[in-house]
XYZ file of C-alpha atoms in Angstrom:
323
model
C 94.020 119.718 69.222
C 96.761 117.070 69.274
C 96.627 114.274 71.842
C 97.863 115.714 75.114
C 98.851 114.557 78.607
C 97.453 116.353 81.684
C 98.268 116.218 85.393
C 95.041 115.876 87.368
C 93.965 118.315 90.089
C 94.523 116.581 93.462
C 94.124 118.111 96.907
C 97.440 118.560 98.736
C 99.293 117.062 95.763
C 98.972 119.135 92.584
C 101.151 121.988 93.818
C 104.329 123.596 92.542
C 106.714 121.066 94.121
C 105.163 118.176 92.207
C 105.049 120.208 88.988
C 108.730 121.040 89.388
C 109.496 117.346 89.928
C 107.589 116.317 86.817
C 109.286 119.077 84.848
C 112.658 117.574 85.891
C 111.719 114.607 83.700
C 110.438 116.690 80.792
C 106.987 117.747 81.954
C 103.513 117.234 80.520
C 101.225 119.368 78.373
C 99.075 120.866 81.140
C 99.098 120.969 84.943
C 95.737 121.356 86.691
C 96.118 122.996 90.094
C 94.716 121.600 93.301
C 91.261 122.990 94.015
C 91.159 126.704 94.781
C 88.210 127.592 96.990
C 86.416 130.638 95.612
C 85.124 131.480 99.077
C 88.572 131.300 100.708
C 90.160 133.264 97.876
C 87.707 136.134 98.201
C 88.255 136.118 101.969
C 91.987 136.680 101.375
C 92.958 133.438 103.073
C 96.579 133.388 104.296
C 97.616 130.516 102.037
C 95.901 131.496 98.787
C 99.144 132.819 97.254
C 100.549 129.295 97.441
C 97.539 127.816 95.682
C 97.891 130.241 92.770
C 101.659 129.820 92.335
C 101.622 128.675 88.704
C 105.364 128.061 88.320
C 107.465 126.537 86.864
C 105.435 126.789 83.634
C 102.573 129.254 84.173
C 101.477 128.958 80.563
C 100.743 125.276 81.182
C 99.026 125.728 84.563
C 95.228 125.516 84.675
C 93.607 126.995 87.774
C 90.799 124.768 89.043
C 88.080 126.515 91.037
C 85.579 124.991 93.432
C 82.582 126.782 94.877
C 78.848 126.655 95.372
C 77.600 129.924 93.879
C 77.954 131.590 90.508
C 78.832 135.017 91.859
C 81.940 134.054 93.815
C 83.179 131.653 91.137
C 82.743 134.325 88.490
C 84.640 136.929 90.550
C 87.579 134.615 91.264
C 87.720 133.367 87.686
C 87.995 136.968 86.497
C 90.834 137.675 88.943
C 92.809 134.542 88.071
C 92.251 135.063 84.353
C 94.352 138.224 84.628
C 97.351 136.184 85.849
C 99.647 134.239 83.558
C 98.080 130.816 83.209
C 96.781 128.360 80.635
C 93.122 128.608 81.559
C 90.382 128.278 84.169
C 88.695 124.998 85.102
C 85.472 124.627 87.082
C 85.226 121.611 89.370
C 81.926 119.817 88.864
C 83.252 116.396 89.766
C 84.538 116.348 93.350
C 82.469 113.779 95.249
C 83.862 114.459 98.743
C 80.815 114.638 101.048
C 81.696 118.035 102.550
C 82.200 119.573 99.105
C 79.062 118.036 97.636
C 76.826 118.895 100.615
C 77.912 122.539 100.333
C 76.544 122.644 96.780
C 79.979 122.584 95.129
C 81.860 119.967 93.131
C 79.653 117.148 91.841
C 76.560 118.849 93.284
C 76.507 121.011 90.154
C 75.654 117.917 88.099
C 72.267 117.580 89.784
C 70.803 120.390 87.659
C 71.517 121.263 84.030
C 69.871 124.662 84.459
C 71.976 125.518 87.527
C 75.195 124.470 85.780
C 74.254 126.420 82.658
C 73.613 129.540 84.738
C 77.036 129.197 86.350
C 78.882 128.982 83.043
C 76.873 131.861 81.558
C 78.008 133.936 84.540
C 81.671 132.902 84.425
C 82.258 132.872 80.656
C 82.190 136.652 80.003
C 84.879 137.163 82.659
C 87.342 134.614 81.276
C 89.361 135.386 78.168
C 91.501 132.271 78.413
C 90.242 128.730 77.874
C 87.348 127.758 80.117
C 86.983 124.071 80.942
C 85.016 121.811 83.274
C 85.959 118.559 85.006
C 83.071 116.290 85.934
C 81.854 112.743 86.506
C 79.189 110.789 84.639
C 76.553 112.040 87.081
C 74.541 110.600 89.948
C 73.429 107.602 87.857
C 74.751 105.870 84.767
C 72.484 107.860 82.472
C 74.482 108.739 79.371
C 71.638 110.744 77.833
C 71.641 113.055 80.862
C 75.458 113.335 80.751
C 75.414 114.213 77.054
C 72.683 116.833 77.510
C 74.508 118.278 80.527
C 77.753 118.649 78.566
C 75.986 120.048 75.497
C 74.526 122.754 77.723
C 78.006 123.626 78.992
C 79.315 123.642 75.431
C 76.517 125.984 74.352
C 77.479 128.439 77.105
C 81.129 128.562 76.007
C 83.006 125.741 77.752
C 85.918 124.787 75.497
C 87.131 121.515 77.050
C 85.493 118.868 79.219
C 87.393 116.310 81.273
C 85.331 113.252 82.149
C 86.159 110.979 85.059
C 83.808 108.171 84.019
C 82.500 107.078 87.409
C 79.207 108.105 88.997
C 79.370 110.477 91.941
C 79.064 107.802 94.630
C 81.586 105.345 93.159
C 85.040 104.920 94.650
C 88.176 103.619 92.963
C 87.364 99.939 93.508
C 85.182 99.961 90.407
C 87.024 100.579 87.161
C 86.408 103.808 85.281
C 84.097 103.289 82.300
C 86.235 104.662 79.495
C 83.594 103.826 76.933
C 81.697 106.867 78.220
C 84.644 109.089 77.258
C 84.489 107.909 73.652
C 80.703 108.198 73.565
C 80.833 111.746 74.930
C 83.507 112.731 72.428
C 81.172 111.633 69.642
C 78.403 113.872 71.022
C 80.383 117.098 71.418
C 82.155 119.557 69.136
C 84.709 120.574 71.779
C 87.717 118.501 72.956
C 87.141 115.800 75.558
C 89.776 114.496 77.959
C 89.523 111.216 79.854
C 90.649 110.549 83.419
C 90.728 107.408 85.533
C 92.729 104.234 86.243
C 95.885 105.136 84.320
C 98.358 102.810 86.059
C 101.512 103.296 84.000
C 103.007 104.802 80.858
C 101.820 101.901 78.699
C 98.229 102.528 79.771
C 98.658 106.261 79.186
C 99.851 105.673 75.623
C 97.039 103.187 74.991
C 94.360 105.572 76.186
C 95.903 108.418 74.191
C 95.457 106.242 71.117
C 91.679 106.131 71.645
C 89.125 108.669 70.456
C 89.620 111.195 73.295
C 91.632 114.373 72.775
C 93.693 114.203 75.973
C 94.412 111.885 78.883
C 94.580 113.129 82.471
C 96.671 111.250 85.045
C 96.300 111.516 88.806
C 97.636 109.015 91.332
C 100.004 107.324 88.888
C 101.768 110.631 88.226
C 102.526 110.905 91.952
C 103.763 107.341 92.132
C 105.704 107.766 88.881
C 106.570 111.440 88.241
C 108.362 110.235 85.119
C 105.182 108.701 83.620
C 104.742 111.443 81.031
C 108.399 111.219 80.000
C 108.097 107.454 79.649
C 104.940 107.762 77.586
C 106.559 110.318 75.296
C 109.612 108.049 74.912
C 107.326 105.125 74.040
C 105.590 107.191 71.381
C 108.949 108.318 69.994
C 110.286 104.760 70.101
C 107.226 103.477 68.274
C 107.713 106.112 65.573
C 111.428 105.372 65.365
C 110.784 101.634 65.175
C 108.355 102.170 62.338
C 110.950 104.214 60.475
C 114.152 102.317 61.203
C 113.225 99.047 62.887
C 115.077 99.975 66.099
C 113.927 99.847 69.717
C 115.358 101.672 72.755
C 115.527 100.248 76.272
C 113.272 101.879 78.882
C 114.977 104.380 81.136
C 115.389 103.508 84.830
C 115.114 105.994 87.694
C 116.848 106.343 91.048
C 113.947 106.161 93.510
C 115.975 107.437 96.464
C 117.168 110.526 94.596
C 113.677 111.320 93.289
C 112.257 111.184 96.822
C 114.985 113.471 98.135
C 114.419 115.842 95.241
C 110.724 116.089 96.126
C 111.542 116.915 99.749
C 113.939 119.620 98.540
C 111.296 121.115 96.238
C 108.625 120.941 98.933
C 110.821 122.875 101.374
C 111.607 125.458 98.706
C 108.168 126.054 97.208
C 105.579 125.397 99.942
C 105.037 127.117 103.300
C 106.124 125.241 106.458
C 102.467 124.759 107.441
C 102.016 122.574 104.344
C 105.184 120.476 104.588
C 103.932 117.524 106.627
C 100.540 117.069 104.952
C 102.010 117.394 101.451
C 104.924 115.063 102.199
C 102.653 112.400 103.675
C 100.324 112.589 100.692
C 103.179 112.291 98.213
C 104.942 109.410 99.928
C 101.669 107.533 100.428
C 101.822 106.941 96.671
C 105.550 107.135 96.003
C 106.388 104.437 98.578
C 104.495 101.976 96.370
C 107.665 101.841 94.250
C 109.463 100.084 97.127
C 109.295 96.429 98.109
C 108.776 97.267 101.792
C 107.123 100.606 101.146
C 104.124 100.147 103.460
C 106.358 99.968 106.510
C 108.259 103.058 105.398
C 105.031 104.927 104.724
C 103.838 104.183 108.246
C 107.113 105.470 109.692
C 106.869 108.631 107.586
C 103.314 109.214 108.837
C 104.560 109.240 112.418
C 107.065 112.014 111.727
C 106.151 115.608 112.598
C 108.951 117.441 110.736
C 110.180 117.435 107.150
C 113.691 116.706 108.454
C 112.315 113.633 110.213
C 110.633 112.436 107.015
C 113.859 112.934 105.088
C 115.747 110.927 107.735
C 113.268 108.039 107.508
C 113.561 108.071 103.721
C 117.347 107.956 103.762
C 117.501 105.305 106.489
C 115.317 102.995 104.420
C 117.929 102.891 101.667
C 120.816 102.808 104.108
C 119.523 100.224 106.580
C 116.383 98.403 105.485
C 117.725 97.269 102.128
C 120.984 96.106 103.656
C 119.189 94.134 106.357
C 117.040 92.107 103.962
């Protein structure tokens, strides 16, 4: 498995509109979907068809499932496995209190036997690649983490993505990437690392470590071109080694990228999702702007996508000219 770049699964963010935007810049190797609730899917929820829209590159889309019981997760995995996709991923890392208290997400990491039973139930129903995304656990106990992942490997998991923070840690504490390398040395299957990738330089640096893939979350929302930049840096490094030349980094038109996202959101998401998805995107994307916090606050007060678009355009028309 060559070193690869993944888009992380993020609630209200990792949907088709963002994938389309990233593809505009050249794309990445795999796109993990936002969490698909097994319970809601089996109940034929009205919005499930939007969650399983795998375009624009279904072969690169990995469906991530979240749930608290083996039976429902196994049934949904079997159904999604029949669609065109790149694989099925089980969420064992979400630390949101509501998810964890329901027995889903990171709650699976509390018991090796329970997690093993889940994978043994799901694996026979999935012909495509089966993977798991998780954290280091409830404590910084690497021996437990290694034994947990070895159990998953023994039951047929083919890729593990580690976000190296314990369940209760937030983003203020840096991810412990040393755990990714240590876990890679313990397993026979590929290991991807996720956490604190701030820019393309950091993405390339982490890809040069002992992990098999690097997953990017928030930075890919702030910089949808991050994968393209990283690829260009790798190509430039190779070219420099061969010919002693170096290319200048490409610049991007922030206003046009924001408008493009709004266009894609309107085209590929239902109206009920427009405001929440736009607010989530611009919460990160406004960080590219010098006075982005003020603009983000104005966007959050808007109740229509047209209003958000107007605020975005007025920033470039008025705010920049006034300062």
